Each structure stands twice: as C-alpha cells, then as structure tokens.
Amino acid sequence: MHAGQLSLDPKHHETLFFWHFASKYTSDKPRTVIWFNGGPGCSSLIGAWTEIGPFRFQDENTIIENDGSWNMFANLLFVDQPVGTGFSYIDTDSRIHELNEMANHFLSFLDRYIEVFPELLQNDIYLAGESFAGQYIPYIAKEILTKRSNLKLRGLLMGNAYIDPMTIEYDLICNHWATEKMMDAMAWNNRTGFDMGNGRLAPL
C-alpha cells in the first residue's frame, strides 16, 4: 500500500492525490483497477472506504478488512481528480471545466505515476467508477487509446453511470417528480424544498 501527491504544475503547487493497494493474491496476469467517484468533485476515497477498498471503519476507532474488496486479484488505484477534489490541490482559482481538459490532465498524472511506479506498464488496466464517472471514464479511455498506446487498457467498469444527462434529468423531472406531485409543492411553496437524502419534501 502506498499513497501520496504527485506534482503536475510546481508553479501553482498543483498535485493529484492517489492511494494504491496491491492485489492480495497472485493471479494469471497483473491487473490494476483505477477507480473514480462521481460528483463532479467527489473524492475517490469514498470508493476506497465505503465500496471496493480493502478496509472499512467498524466504528470511529476500529478498522476491519472488507471481504468484498476488489483487491483480492487486482491492484486498486484511487485518484482524487480533477484537481481541487479531495486531497488534490492547486493554489489558484483555476479549475478544470471541460471533460477533454480533464482527460488530458489525467494523462499527465499517469505519466508522472509511471515515472515513479513503472510496473503499471506491465498491468492490464481497467477504468472503473460510478455516477459522474460515467462522463470521466469514456473521455479518459479515448485519450489513453489515442495517445498512450503503451498502456494496456483492457476494459471499462461503470455502475449507475451518469452517461446520458438529458434522458436522466427528463425522466427524473417529468416522470418521477411529476407523478409524486413534488414539483407542484416546490413551485408554489417557497418555504419547502426537496430533501434528496431522504426522498421527501422538507421545510427549509
């Protein structure tokens, strides 16, 4: 296991944070899963601690092993990206706003990572994630395939992926909310909002 911040732009102290877990057991070939959480702006450590990583918090003082971790037969690499997410840092107001820019930026991270850990070049690579990672992953995959042929990209794994925003938002607003009469309540009563965490209307 190793973690750290890799510098991408020393002038502005720009770094991306990563956390790597080695595969617990040997397999027929080395594999690395690179995990992205959604958002945009959600730390990939959410995935590390609550989803596919090797550890869980049992309580505030106790860490236990996660028997369902993906690192049984694959290395896991969690990256806080784009810059400004989680432990990743930049000391200017410059942020990434376009997916093409994000993908190129992530390639720069991979270049720096391989300088330190060249064994990644020998691994089959899988890009994985959820939610808004459904936007990140295809763009990053395209950049890898067109610009980094030395990387062995073998697959994409996306769960509950935010791939088609227009269809998703239309269905949410025009079907779910409308049938539950939530839109009427919010439109006519400015003292009430929708509590997304609990799926109900709640006073503000």
XYZ file of N, CA and C in Angstrom:
612
model
N 0.853 -1.186 0.000
C 0.000 0.000 0.000
C 0.891 1.239 0.000
N 0.576 2.186 -0.855
C 1.275 3.459 -0.820
C 0.336 4.569 -1.281
N 0.606 5.766 -0.824
C -0.234 6.922 -1.149
C 0.648 8.152 -1.209
N 0.139 9.187 -1.869
C 0.894 10.424 -1.936
C 0.279 11.400 -2.908
N 0.995 12.484 -3.128
C 0.567 13.509 -4.070
C 1.645 13.669 -5.134
N 1.224 13.622 -6.387
C 2.154 13.806 -7.495
C 1.983 15.201 -8.065
N 3.098 15.901 -8.192
C 3.068 17.276 -8.685
C 2.900 17.302 -10.198
N 1.943 18.102 -10.660
C 1.721 18.280 -12.097
C 2.127 19.668 -12.565
N 2.074 20.648 -11.669
C 2.439 22.024 -12.013
C 3.055 22.668 -10.778
N 4.390 22.538 -10.609
C 5.045 23.074 -9.412
C 4.821 24.568 -9.210
N 4.673 25.318 -10.295
C 4.487 26.767 -10.186
C 3.277 27.106 -9.333
N 2.197 26.353 -9.494
C 0.973 26.608 -8.735
C 0.720 25.538 -7.673
N 1.774 24.778 -7.329
C 1.662 23.716 -6.319
C 0.507 22.765 -6.637
N 0.333 22.463 -7.906
C -0.770 21.602 -8.326
C -0.386 20.137 -8.159
N -1.186 19.408 -7.388
C -0.925 17.996 -7.155
C -2.215 17.192 -7.259
N -2.080 15.919 -7.632
C -3.190 14.976 -7.549
C -2.832 13.915 -6.517
N -3.789 13.639 -5.631
C -3.590 12.648 -4.577
C -4.003 11.264 -5.070
N -3.226 10.252 -4.704
C -3.560 8.872 -5.071
C -3.338 7.955 -3.872
N -4.016 6.818 -3.905
C -3.845 5.781 -2.889
C -3.895 4.438 -3.611
N -2.836 3.657 -3.472
C -2.696 2.385 -4.187
C -2.696 1.221 -3.202
N -3.484 0.189 -3.520
C -3.493 -1.046 -2.744
C -3.086 -2.195 -3.662
N -2.103 -2.964 -3.233
C -1.654 -4.098 -4.036
C -2.654 -5.247 -3.952
N -2.666 -6.053 -4.983
C -3.509 -7.242 -5.017
C -3.135 -8.179 -3.869
N -4.155 -8.716 -3.222
C -3.914 -9.593 -2.072
C -3.372 -10.946 -2.508
N -3.872 -11.459 -3.629
C -3.443 -12.763 -4.125
C -2.873 -12.609 -5.535
N -2.002 -13.532 -5.904
C -1.469 -13.513 -7.264
C -2.518 -14.054 -8.234
N -2.466 -13.569 -9.458
C -3.401 -14.025 -10.486
C -2.619 -14.374 -11.745
N -3.328 -14.781 -12.782
C -2.656 -15.201 -14.008
C -1.914 -14.063 -14.681
N -2.380 -12.815 -14.464
C -1.692 -11.650 -15.019
C -1.942 -10.459 -14.101
N -0.993 -9.516 -14.029
C -1.193 -8.348 -13.163
C -2.265 -7.419 -13.720
N -3.144 -6.970 -12.845
C -4.231 -6.070 -13.235
C -4.267 -4.892 -12.269
N -4.622 -3.729 -12.789
C -4.859 -2.551 -11.953
C -6.195 -1.938 -12.326
N -7.032 -1.746 -11.316
C -8.302 -1.040 -11.483
C -8.106 0.382 -10.978
N -8.350 1.361 -11.837
C -8.282 2.772 -11.443
C -9.712 3.233 -11.183
N -9.975 3.663 -9.959
C -11.344 3.968 -9.523
C -11.598 5.480 -9.464
N -12.784 5.870 -9.960
C -13.226 7.267 -9.902
C -14.603 7.328 -9.241
N -14.762 8.219 -8.285
C -16.105 8.525 -7.809
C -16.683 9.642 -8.667
N -17.918 9.983 -8.425
C -18.613 10.914 -9.306
C -18.518 12.353 -8.862
N -19.647 12.975 -8.796
C -19.712 14.385 -8.432
C -20.340 15.219 -9.542
N -19.505 15.983 -10.263
C -18.047 16.036 -10.146
C -17.594 16.651 -8.825
N -16.440 16.197 -8.372
C -15.866 16.728 -7.148
C -15.926 15.793 -5.964
N -16.360 14.543 -6.151
C -16.389 13.581 -5.043
C -15.054 12.845 -4.967
N -14.494 12.790 -3.778
C -13.223 12.108 -3.579
C -13.350 10.618 -3.867
N -12.337 10.052 -4.497
C -12.330 8.612 -4.743
C -12.110 7.815 -3.462
N -11.756 8.508 -2.390
C -11.626 7.811 -1.112
C -12.975 7.334 -0.596
N -14.061 7.907 -1.106
C -15.386 7.369 -0.789
C -15.458 5.925 -1.269
N -14.987 5.690 -2.495
C -14.951 4.332 -3.023
C -13.996 3.439 -2.257
N -12.870 4.023 -1.812
C -11.880 3.238 -1.080
C -12.412 2.767 0.271
N -13.117 3.655 0.980
C -13.533 3.337 2.350
C -14.924 2.737 2.456
N -15.793 2.985 1.508
C -17.180 2.532 1.675
C -17.652 1.579 0.583
N -16.801 1.324 -0.420
C -17.256 0.486 -1.523
C -16.290 -0.651 -1.823
N -15.260 -0.416 -2.620
C -14.461 -1.532 -3.138
C -13.090 -1.678 -2.488
N -12.723 -0.785 -1.571
C -11.409 -0.842 -0.944
C -11.279 -1.970 0.067
N -10.042 -2.248 0.516
C -9.797 -3.406 1.391
C -10.165 -3.206 2.854
N -10.510 -1.980 3.258
C -10.799 -1.721 4.668
C -12.136 -1.016 4.847
N -12.672 -1.151 6.052
C -13.888 -0.462 6.471
C -13.672 0.082 7.887
N -14.375 1.157 8.204
C -14.453 1.602 9.589
C -15.584 0.845 10.276
N -15.244 0.061 11.299
C -16.284 -0.597 12.088
C -16.927 0.408 13.034
N -16.094 1.267 13.599
C -16.545 2.407 14.389
C -15.447 3.454 14.274
N -15.553 4.526 15.034
C -14.597 5.632 14.844
C -13.176 5.274 15.252
N -12.973 4.161 15.945
C -11.637 3.775 16.395
C -11.150 2.446 15.831
N -11.962 1.785 14.996
C -11.628 0.429 14.574
C -11.745 0.271 13.063
N -10.686 -0.272 12.456
C -10.688 -0.586 11.028
C -10.706 -2.099 10.868
N -11.553 -2.591 9.970
C -11.639 -4.023 9.705
C -11.437 -4.278 8.212
N -11.130 -5.529 7.871
C -10.974 -5.886 6.459
C -12.328 -6.002 5.771
N -12.358 -5.625 4.504
C -13.553 -5.769 3.677
C -13.405 -7.030 2.831
N -14.174 -8.054 3.164
C -14.069 -9.325 2.446
C -14.508 -9.216 0.986
N -15.244 -8.165 0.652
C -15.701 -7.989 -0.723
C -14.857 -7.035 -1.534
N -13.666 -6.735 -1.042
C -12.807 -5.780 -1.748
C -12.399 -6.291 -3.120
N -12.232 -5.371 -4.034
C -11.788 -5.720 -5.384
C -10.296 -6.009 -5.451
N -9.566 -5.814 -4.358
C -8.123 -6.024 -4.434
C -7.732 -7.478 -4.172
N -8.700 -8.389 -4.158
C -8.353 -9.799 -3.979
C -7.437 -10.273 -5.114
N -7.770 -9.890 -6.362
C -6.978 -10.334 -7.509
C -6.602 -9.184 -8.444
N -6.686 -7.951 -7.961
C -6.300 -6.791 -8.779
C -5.754 -5.698 -7.875
N -4.786 -4.960 -8.379
C -4.336 -3.760 -7.684
C -5.416 -2.695 -7.820
N -5.558 -1.858 -6.805
C -6.527 -0.764 -6.845
C -5.799 0.563 -6.744
N -6.161 1.496 -7.613
C -5.583 2.836 -7.596
C -6.719 3.848 -7.531
N -6.808 4.550 -6.407
C -7.820 5.584 -6.210
C -7.162 6.944 -6.415
N -7.786 7.791 -7.220
C -7.208 9.104 -7.530
C -8.251 10.183 -7.281
N -7.877 11.200 -6.489
C -8.745 12.365 -6.300
C -8.548 13.298 -7.485
N -9.510 13.309 -8.378
C -9.432 14.154 -9.566
C -10.835 14.577 -9.971
N -10.985 15.687 -10.676
C -9.946 16.622 -11.131
C -9.341 17.420 -9.979
N -8.321 18.192 -10.294
C -7.624 18.972 -9.279
C -8.619 19.814 -8.485
N -8.402 19.870 -7.168
C -9.337 20.548 -6.280
C -10.276 19.590 -5.576
N -10.276 18.326 -5.994
C -11.116 17.297 -5.383
C -10.367 16.619 -4.243
N -11.042 16.405 -3.123
C -10.444 15.665 -2.016
C -9.126 16.254 -1.565
N -8.071 15.415 -1.538
C -6.749 15.872 -1.116
C -5.931 16.459 -2.266
N -6.458 16.464 -3.473
C -5.746 17.091 -4.594
C -5.838 18.606 -4.468
N -4.808 19.304 -4.939
C -4.656 20.703 -4.542
C -4.123 21.565 -5.681
N -4.528 22.831 -5.659
C -3.938 23.865 -6.510
C -4.115 25.190 -5.781
N -3.128 26.088 -5.882
C -3.208 27.327 -5.097
C -3.723 28.514 -5.911
N -4.395 28.241 -7.025
C -5.044 29.311 -7.785
C -6.530 28.988 -7.899
N -7.278 29.908 -8.487
C -8.706 29.664 -8.716
C -8.952 28.894 -10.012
N -7.880 28.516 -10.688
C -8.023 27.795 -11.955
C -8.539 26.389 -11.697
N -9.643 26.059 -12.318
C -10.243 24.737 -12.183
C -10.517 24.163 -13.574
N -10.662 22.868 -13.642
C -10.975 22.206 -14.907
C -12.479 22.206 -15.098
N -12.927 22.662 -16.273
C -14.360 22.771 -16.539
C -14.829 21.912 -17.707
N -13.906 21.386 -18.497
C -14.272 20.612 -19.673
C -13.732 19.188 -19.561
N -14.491 18.230 -20.076
C -14.089 16.830 -19.975
C -12.827 16.523 -20.777
N -12.648 17.166 -21.930
C -11.416 16.963 -22.698
C -10.199 17.414 -21.901
N -10.337 18.552 -21.241
C -9.248 19.070 -20.417
C -8.967 18.127 -19.256
N -10.022 17.627 -18.632
C -9.873 16.680 -17.528
C -9.113 15.434 -17.972
N -9.471 14.894 -19.148
C -8.838 13.670 -19.633
C -7.353 13.882 -19.914
N -7.009 15.001 -20.532
C -5.601 15.305 -20.788
C -4.832 15.489 -19.490
N -5.476 16.115 -18.532
C -4.863 16.326 -17.228
C -4.586 14.982 -16.552
N -5.534 14.050 -16.683
C -5.337 12.740 -16.063
C -4.212 11.973 -16.748
N -4.047 12.145 -18.060
C -2.910 11.520 -18.738
C -1.590 12.038 -18.176
N -1.545 13.318 -17.852
C -0.335 13.882 -17.242
C -0.064 13.217 -15.897
N -1.133 12.973 -15.141
C -0.967 12.259 -13.873
C -0.408 10.856 -14.116
N -0.969 10.133 -15.091
C -0.482 8.780 -15.370
C 0.988 8.789 -15.777
N 1.392 9.780 -16.557
C 2.800 9.892 -16.949
C 3.692 10.034 -15.719
N 3.284 10.894 -14.786
C 4.065 11.095 -13.560
C 4.049 9.837 -12.698
N 2.889 9.191 -12.633
C 2.775 7.977 -11.822
C 3.710 6.889 -12.349
N 3.765 6.744 -13.671
C 4.610 5.712 -14.276
C 6.091 6.022 -14.071
N 6.456 7.289 -13.987
C 7.841 7.640 -13.678
C 8.254 7.065 -12.331
N 7.328 7.078 -11.381
C 7.618 6.590 -10.029
C 7.354 5.092 -9.907
N 6.294 4.623 -10.572
C 5.890 3.213 -10.484
C 5.770 2.625 -11.899
N 6.905 2.355 -12.554
C 6.872 1.900 -13.954
C 6.197 0.539 -14.138
N 5.993 -0.200 -13.048
C 5.338 -1.511 -13.174
C 3.912 -1.414 -13.704
N 3.299 -0.216 -13.636
C 1.949 -0.068 -14.191
C 1.919 -0.420 -15.676
N 3.042 -0.216 -16.359
C 3.104 -0.522 -17.792
C 2.927 -2.012 -18.072
N 3.188 -2.856 -17.076
C 3.053 -4.301 -17.254
C 1.666 -4.811 -16.863
N 0.801 -3.923 -16.384
C -0.521 -4.318 -15.895
C -1.603 -4.134 -16.942
N -2.569 -5.056 -16.966
C -3.822 -4.781 -17.659
C -4.575 -3.739 -16.838
N -5.081 -2.704 -17.506
C -5.704 -1.582 -16.805
C -7.201 -1.559 -17.078
N -7.955 -1.347 -16.004
C -9.407 -1.194 -16.094
C -9.782 0.124 -15.426
N -10.579 0.935 -16.110
C -11.091 2.176 -15.540
C -12.470 1.887 -14.970
N -12.687 2.241 -13.711
C -13.942 1.893 -13.044
C -14.457 3.076 -12.243
N -15.785 3.120 -12.082
C -16.359 4.184 -11.275
C -17.866 4.185 -11.334
N -18.441 5.226 -10.749
C -19.892 5.327 -10.651
C -20.328 6.769 -10.861
N -21.610 6.955 -11.051
C -22.215 8.280 -11.139
C -21.528 9.105 -12.235
N -21.009 10.290 -11.900
C -20.405 11.166 -12.906
C -19.131 10.579 -13.511
N -18.613 9.500 -12.938
C -17.507 8.794 -13.592
C -17.938 8.254 -14.946
N -19.250 8.139 -15.162
C -19.762 7.780 -16.480
C -19.441 8.821 -17.532
N -19.102 10.038 -17.101
C -18.582 11.064 -18.004
C -17.052 11.006 -18.074
N -16.396 10.861 -16.920
C -14.933 10.831 -16.894
C -14.358 9.684 -17.724
N -14.852 8.476 -17.460
C -14.199 7.263 -17.958
C -14.123 7.192 -19.483
N -15.198 7.436 -20.231
C -15.066 7.360 -21.696
C -14.057 8.357 -22.263
N -14.004 9.553 -21.694
C -13.050 10.552 -22.185
C -11.613 10.129 -21.882
N -11.378 9.635 -20.669
C -10.032 9.181 -20.320
C -9.637 7.981 -21.176
N -10.574 7.054 -21.377
C -10.282 5.874 -22.202
C -9.895 6.276 -23.619
N -10.627 7.219 -24.182
C -10.315 7.672 -25.539
C -8.915 8.270 -25.605
N -8.556 9.077 -24.606
C -7.228 9.688 -24.601
C -6.138 8.630 -24.468
N -6.366 7.638 -23.613
C -5.375 6.569 -23.462
C -5.196 5.811 -24.774
N -6.303 5.454 -25.420
C -6.228 4.661 -26.652
C -5.570 5.425 -27.797
N -5.774 6.738 -27.841
C -5.231 7.521 -28.958
C -3.844 8.096 -28.676
N -3.501 8.276 -27.389
C -2.250 8.975 -27.077
C -1.263 8.182 -26.227
N -1.710 7.075 -25.626
C -0.818 6.298 -24.754
C -0.954 4.813 -25.079
N -0.538 4.446 -26.264
C -0.683 3.059 -26.714
C 0.184 2.097 -25.899
N 1.130 2.634 -25.123
C 1.964 1.775 -24.275
C 1.201 1.264 -23.055
N 0.050 1.852 -22.754
C -0.767 1.391 -21.637
C -1.730 0.306 -22.111
N -1.884 -0.730 -21.305
C -2.721 -1.881 -21.679
C -4.144 -1.705 -21.141
N -4.881 -0.786 -21.738
C -6.269 -0.589 -21.317
C -7.104 -1.762 -21.809
N -7.752 -2.463 -20.870
C -8.476 -3.685 -21.219
C -9.988 -3.591 -21.018
N -10.462 -2.614 -20.252
C -11.904 -2.567 -20.051
C -12.355 -1.380 -19.227
N -13.666 -1.129 -19.287
C -14.314 -0.051 -18.543
C -15.415 -0.663 -17.687
N -15.470 -0.268 -16.424
C -16.474 -0.778 -15.486
C -17.218 0.408 -14.899
N -18.514 0.520 -15.191
C -19.282 1.673 -14.713
C -20.585 1.212 -14.071
N -20.824 1.671 -12.854
C -22.058 1.338 -12.154
C -22.908 2.573 -11.934
N -24.199 2.479 -12.252
C -25.115 3.607 -12.085
C -24.518 4.865 -12.717
N -24.019 4.702 -13.928
C -23.223 5.755 -14.566
C -24.091 6.878 -15.125
N -23.612 8.096 -14.960
C -24.277 9.300 -15.470
C -23.793 9.517 -16.901
N -24.339 8.732 -17.829
C -23.866 8.744 -19.215
C -24.689 9.677 -20.092
N -26.002 9.689 -19.895
C -26.916 10.448 -20.759
C -27.711 11.442 -19.912
N -27.120 12.604 -19.604
C -27.783 13.560 -18.704
C -29.174 13.980 -19.159
N -29.369 14.193 -20.453
C -30.669 14.670 -20.927
C -31.776 13.670 -20.608
N -31.527 12.403 -20.886
C -32.536 11.382 -20.619
C -32.779 11.225 -19.127
N -31.699 11.217 -18.347
C -31.826 11.031 -16.902
C -32.611 12.172 -16.278
N -32.247 13.416 -16.604
C -32.915 14.562 -15.995
C -34.367 14.655 -16.450
N -34.628 14.366 -17.712
C -36.001 14.422 -18.210
C -36.874 13.426 -17.462
N -36.368 12.202 -17.296
C -37.144 11.173 -16.611
C -37.383 11.554 -15.153
N -36.357 12.095 -14.508
C -36.492 12.470 -13.100
C -37.542 13.550 -12.914
N -37.462 14.598 -13.733
C -38.354 15.743 -13.554
C -39.751 15.472 -14.102
N -39.817 14.926 -15.304
C -41.116 14.797 -15.971
C -41.894 13.550 -15.566
N -41.226 12.565 -15.015
C -41.941 11.354 -14.622
C -41.992 11.197 -13.105
N -40.821 10.997 -12.481
C -40.802 10.702 -11.049
C -41.373 11.847 -10.212
N -40.777 13.041 -10.388
C -41.235 14.160 -9.560
C -42.677 14.531 -9.879
N -43.038 14.507 -11.159
C -44.393 14.915 -11.539
C -45.434 13.964 -10.962
N -45.167 12.670 -11.042
C -46.156 11.713 -10.536
C -46.265 11.767 -9.022
N -45.190 12.165 -8.360
C -45.235 12.282 -6.901
C -45.749 13.653 -6.458
N -46.066 14.512 -7.426
C -46.572 15.858 -7.165
C -45.588 16.697 -6.347
N -44.312 16.383 -6.488
C -43.299 17.149 -5.771
C -43.063 18.500 -6.425
N -43.113 18.519 -7.758
C -42.856 19.772 -8.455
C -43.883 20.829 -8.091
N -45.156 20.437 -7.987
C -46.192 21.401 -7.627
C -45.903 22.017 -6.267
N -45.542 21.192 -5.327
C -45.293 21.691 -3.977
C -44.125 22.662 -3.951
N -43.048 22.326 -4.672
C -41.883 23.202 -4.666
C -42.138 24.484 -5.441
N -42.912 24.393 -6.506
C -43.162 25.568 -7.335
C -44.022 26.601 -6.618
N -44.960 26.145 -5.806
C -45.916 27.069 -5.211
C -45.649 27.370 -3.743
N -44.721 26.699 -3.119
C -44.444 26.942 -1.709
C -42.952 27.145 -1.530
N -42.526 28.406 -1.469
C -41.093 28.664 -1.409
C -40.499 28.381 -0.034
N -41.294 27.891 0.880
C -40.772 27.505 2.187
C -40.448 26.012 2.250
N -40.614 25.320 1.138
C -40.404 23.875 1.122
C -39.404 23.500 0.044
N -38.502 22.589 0.359
C -37.543 22.078 -0.609
C -37.573 20.571 -0.622
N -36.839 19.990 -1.556
C -36.803 18.534 -1.655
C -35.562 18.028 -0.956
N -35.753 17.222 0.067
C -34.656 16.631 0.817
C -34.181 15.398 0.059
N -33.106 15.570 -0.756
C -32.655 14.484 -1.624
C -32.192 13.275 -0.825
N -31.602 13.517 0.350
C -31.094 12.398 1.135
C -32.181 11.476 1.636
N -33.360 12.039 1.922
C -34.437 11.227 2.472
C -35.581 11.019 1.498
N -35.481 11.608 0.301
C -36.503 11.414 -0.712
C -37.862 11.934 -0.312
N -37.893 13.079 0.336
C -39.181 13.621 0.777
C -39.116 15.139 0.777
N -40.286 15.777 0.822
C -40.343 17.221 0.975
C -40.031 17.576 2.413
N -39.323 18.673 2.595
C -38.948 19.065 3.949
C -38.943 20.580 4.054
N -39.320 21.129 5.222
C -39.272 22.588 5.404
C -37.839 23.081 5.383
N -37.649 24.270 4.815
C -36.303 24.841 4.756
C -36.026 25.651 6.007
